[in-house]
Amino acid sequence: MPVFARRRLNGNKWAIEMTAILGGENLCGPYHSPLAVFSGSGPTETKRKHAADVLRESADFAQQHKVTLCIEYLNRLNATS
């Protein structure tokens, strides 16, 4: 797993642990949606695999902590101010 994906996974694990420590059962939101860091090209199969790997490992970790992940779909290309 590339460094950027490992960092995101570690951030997710921290949020999951904090949710469990505080007695929460659900963690909601876009788990990672950086601004101004995209390449400008569409996602490659490799990028999709990295994203899926991070979400899969996050979900496994959340299950161990009895936390449900609620994924928020976010499409910045359609966002308006």
PDB file of C-alpha atoms in Angstrom:
ATOM      1  CA  MET A   1       0.000   0.000   0.000  1.00  0.00           C
ATOM      2  CA  PRO A   2       1.474   3.403  -0.957  1.00  0.00           C
ATOM      3  CA  VAL A   3       2.407   5.906   1.731  1.00  0.00           C
ATOM      4  CA  PHE A   4      -0.568   8.222   1.038  1.00  0.00           C
ATOM      5  CA  ALA A   5      -3.009   5.313   1.340  1.00  0.00           C
ATOM      6  CA  ARG A   6      -1.339   4.060   4.539  1.00  0.00           C
ATOM      7  CA  ARG A   7      -1.631   7.570   6.029  1.00  0.00           C
ATOM      8  CA  ARG A   8      -5.338   7.663   5.201  1.00  0.00           C
ATOM      9  CA  LEU A   9      -5.849   4.219   6.709  1.00  0.00           C
ATOM     10  CA  ASN A  10      -4.074   5.327   9.885  1.00  0.00           C
ATOM     11  CA  GLY A  11      -6.297   8.422  10.037  1.00  0.00           C
ATOM     12  CA  ASN A  12      -9.390   6.267   9.659  1.00  0.00           C
ATOM     13  CA  LYS A  13      -8.187   3.893  12.390  1.00  0.00           C
ATOM     14  CA  TRP A  14      -7.632   6.833  14.737  1.00  0.00           C
ATOM     15  CA  ALA A  15     -11.165   8.133  14.081  1.00  0.00           C
ATOM     16  CA  ILE A  16     -12.617   4.646  14.605  1.00  0.00           C
ATOM     17  CA  GLU A  17     -10.748   4.208  17.893  1.00  0.00           C
ATOM     18  CA  MET A  18     -11.887   7.619  19.133  1.00  0.00           C
ATOM     19  CA  THR A  19     -15.484   6.833  18.173  1.00  0.00           C
ATOM     20  CA  ALA A  20     -15.333   3.570  20.149  1.00  0.00           C
ATOM     21  CA  ILE A  21     -13.638   5.202  23.153  1.00  0.00           C
ATOM     22  CA  LEU A  22     -16.360   7.858  23.259  1.00  0.00           C
ATOM     23  CA  GLY A  23     -19.056   5.180  23.128  1.00  0.00           C
ATOM     24  CA  GLY A  24     -20.122   5.909  19.565  1.00  0.00           C
ATOM     25  CA  GLU A  25     -21.546   3.241  17.311  1.00  0.00           C
ATOM     26  CA  ASN A  26     -21.452   5.053  13.925  1.00  0.00           C
ATOM     27  CA  LEU A  27     -18.766   7.002  12.109  1.00  0.00           C
ATOM     28  CA  CYS A  28     -20.201   9.012   9.210  1.00  0.00           C
ATOM     29  CA  GLY A  29     -18.848  11.184   6.466  1.00  0.00           C
ATOM     30  CA  PRO A  30     -16.464  11.222   3.583  1.00  0.00           C
ATOM     31  CA  TYR A  31     -13.452   9.493   5.108  1.00  0.00           C
ATOM     32  CA  HIS A  32     -10.996  11.155   2.788  1.00  0.00           C
ATOM     33  CA  SER A  33     -11.677  13.748   0.139  1.00  0.00           C
ATOM     34  CA  PRO A  34      -8.663  16.020  -0.246  1.00  0.00           C
ATOM     35  CA  LEU A  35      -8.979  19.373  -1.944  1.00  0.00           C
ATOM     36  CA  ALA A  36      -6.612  20.415  -4.746  1.00  0.00           C
ATOM     37  CA  VAL A  37      -4.520  17.240  -4.796  1.00  0.00           C
ATOM     38  CA  PHE A  38      -6.044  15.429  -7.761  1.00  0.00           C
ATOM     39  CA  SER A  39      -4.016  14.751 -10.894  1.00  0.00           C
ATOM     40  CA  GLY A  40      -6.723  16.033 -13.231  1.00  0.00           C
ATOM     41  CA  SER A  41      -7.140  12.658 -14.869  1.00  0.00           C
ATOM     42  CA  GLY A  42      -9.760  10.077 -14.018  1.00  0.00           C
ATOM     43  CA  PRO A  43      -9.126   7.285 -11.528  1.00  0.00           C
ATOM     44  CA  THR A  44      -6.936   4.434 -12.718  1.00  0.00           C
ATOM     45  CA  GLU A  45      -7.490   0.825 -11.736  1.00  0.00           C
ATOM     46  CA  THR A  46      -4.536   1.169  -9.361  1.00  0.00           C
ATOM     47  CA  LYS A  47      -6.070   4.216  -7.653  1.00  0.00           C
ATOM     48  CA  ARG A  48      -9.394   2.419  -7.343  1.00  0.00           C
ATOM     49  CA  LYS A  49      -7.647  -0.578  -5.813  1.00  0.00           C
ATOM     50  CA  HIS A  50      -5.871   1.624  -3.257  1.00  0.00           C
ATOM     51  CA  ALA A  51      -9.165   3.317  -2.315  1.00  0.00           C
ATOM     52  CA  ALA A  52     -10.925  -0.044  -1.978  1.00  0.00           C
ATOM     53  CA  ASP A  53      -8.055  -1.448   0.095  1.00  0.00           C
ATOM     54  CA  VAL A  54      -8.218   1.493   2.515  1.00  0.00           C
ATOM     55  CA  LEU A  55     -11.999   1.203   2.896  1.00  0.00           C
ATOM     56  CA  ARG A  56     -11.842  -2.587   3.279  1.00  0.00           C
ATOM     57  CA  GLU A  57      -9.156  -2.445   5.977  1.00  0.00           C
ATOM     58  CA  SER A  58     -10.978   0.432   7.692  1.00  0.00           C
ATOM     59  CA  ALA A  59     -14.198  -1.613   7.722  1.00  0.00           C
ATOM     60  CA  ASP A  60     -12.425  -4.644   9.197  1.00  0.00           C
ATOM     61  CA  PHE A  61     -10.893  -2.450  11.911  1.00  0.00           C
ATOM     62  CA  ALA A  62     -14.253  -0.787  12.610  1.00  0.00           C
ATOM     63  CA  GLN A  63     -15.937  -4.169  12.964  1.00  0.00           C
ATOM     64  CA  GLN A  64     -13.379  -5.174  15.605  1.00  0.00           C
ATOM     65  CA  HIS A  65     -14.321  -2.008  17.531  1.00  0.00           C
ATOM     66  CA  LYS A  66     -18.078  -2.466  16.995  1.00  0.00           C
ATOM     67  CA  VAL A  67     -18.289   0.760  14.969  1.00  0.00           C
ATOM     68  CA  THR A  68     -20.387   1.008  11.803  1.00  0.00           C
ATOM     69  CA  LEU A  69     -18.953   3.070   8.945  1.00  0.00           C
ATOM     70  CA  CYS A  70     -21.560   5.156   7.113  1.00  0.00           C
ATOM     71  CA  ILE A  71     -20.028   6.316   3.850  1.00  0.00           C
ATOM     72  CA  GLU A  72     -21.144   9.678   2.476  1.00  0.00           C
ATOM     73  CA  TYR A  73     -20.999   9.903  -1.290  1.00  0.00           C
ATOM     74  CA  LEU A  74     -19.211  13.072  -2.274  1.00  0.00           C
ATOM     75  CA  ASN A  75     -18.650  14.367  -5.789  1.00  0.00           C
ATOM     76  CA  ARG A  76     -16.675  17.587  -5.731  1.00  0.00           C
ATOM     77  CA  LEU A  77     -17.098  18.037  -9.487  1.00  0.00           C
ATOM     78  CA  ASN A  78     -20.789  18.815  -8.957  1.00  0.00           C
ATOM     79  CA  ALA A  79     -20.321  21.017  -5.887  1.00  0.00           C
ATOM     80  CA  THR A  80     -21.393  24.633  -6.093  1.00  0.00           C
ATOM     81  CA  SER A  81     -20.657  27.468  -3.740  1.00  0.00           C
TER      82      SER A  81
END
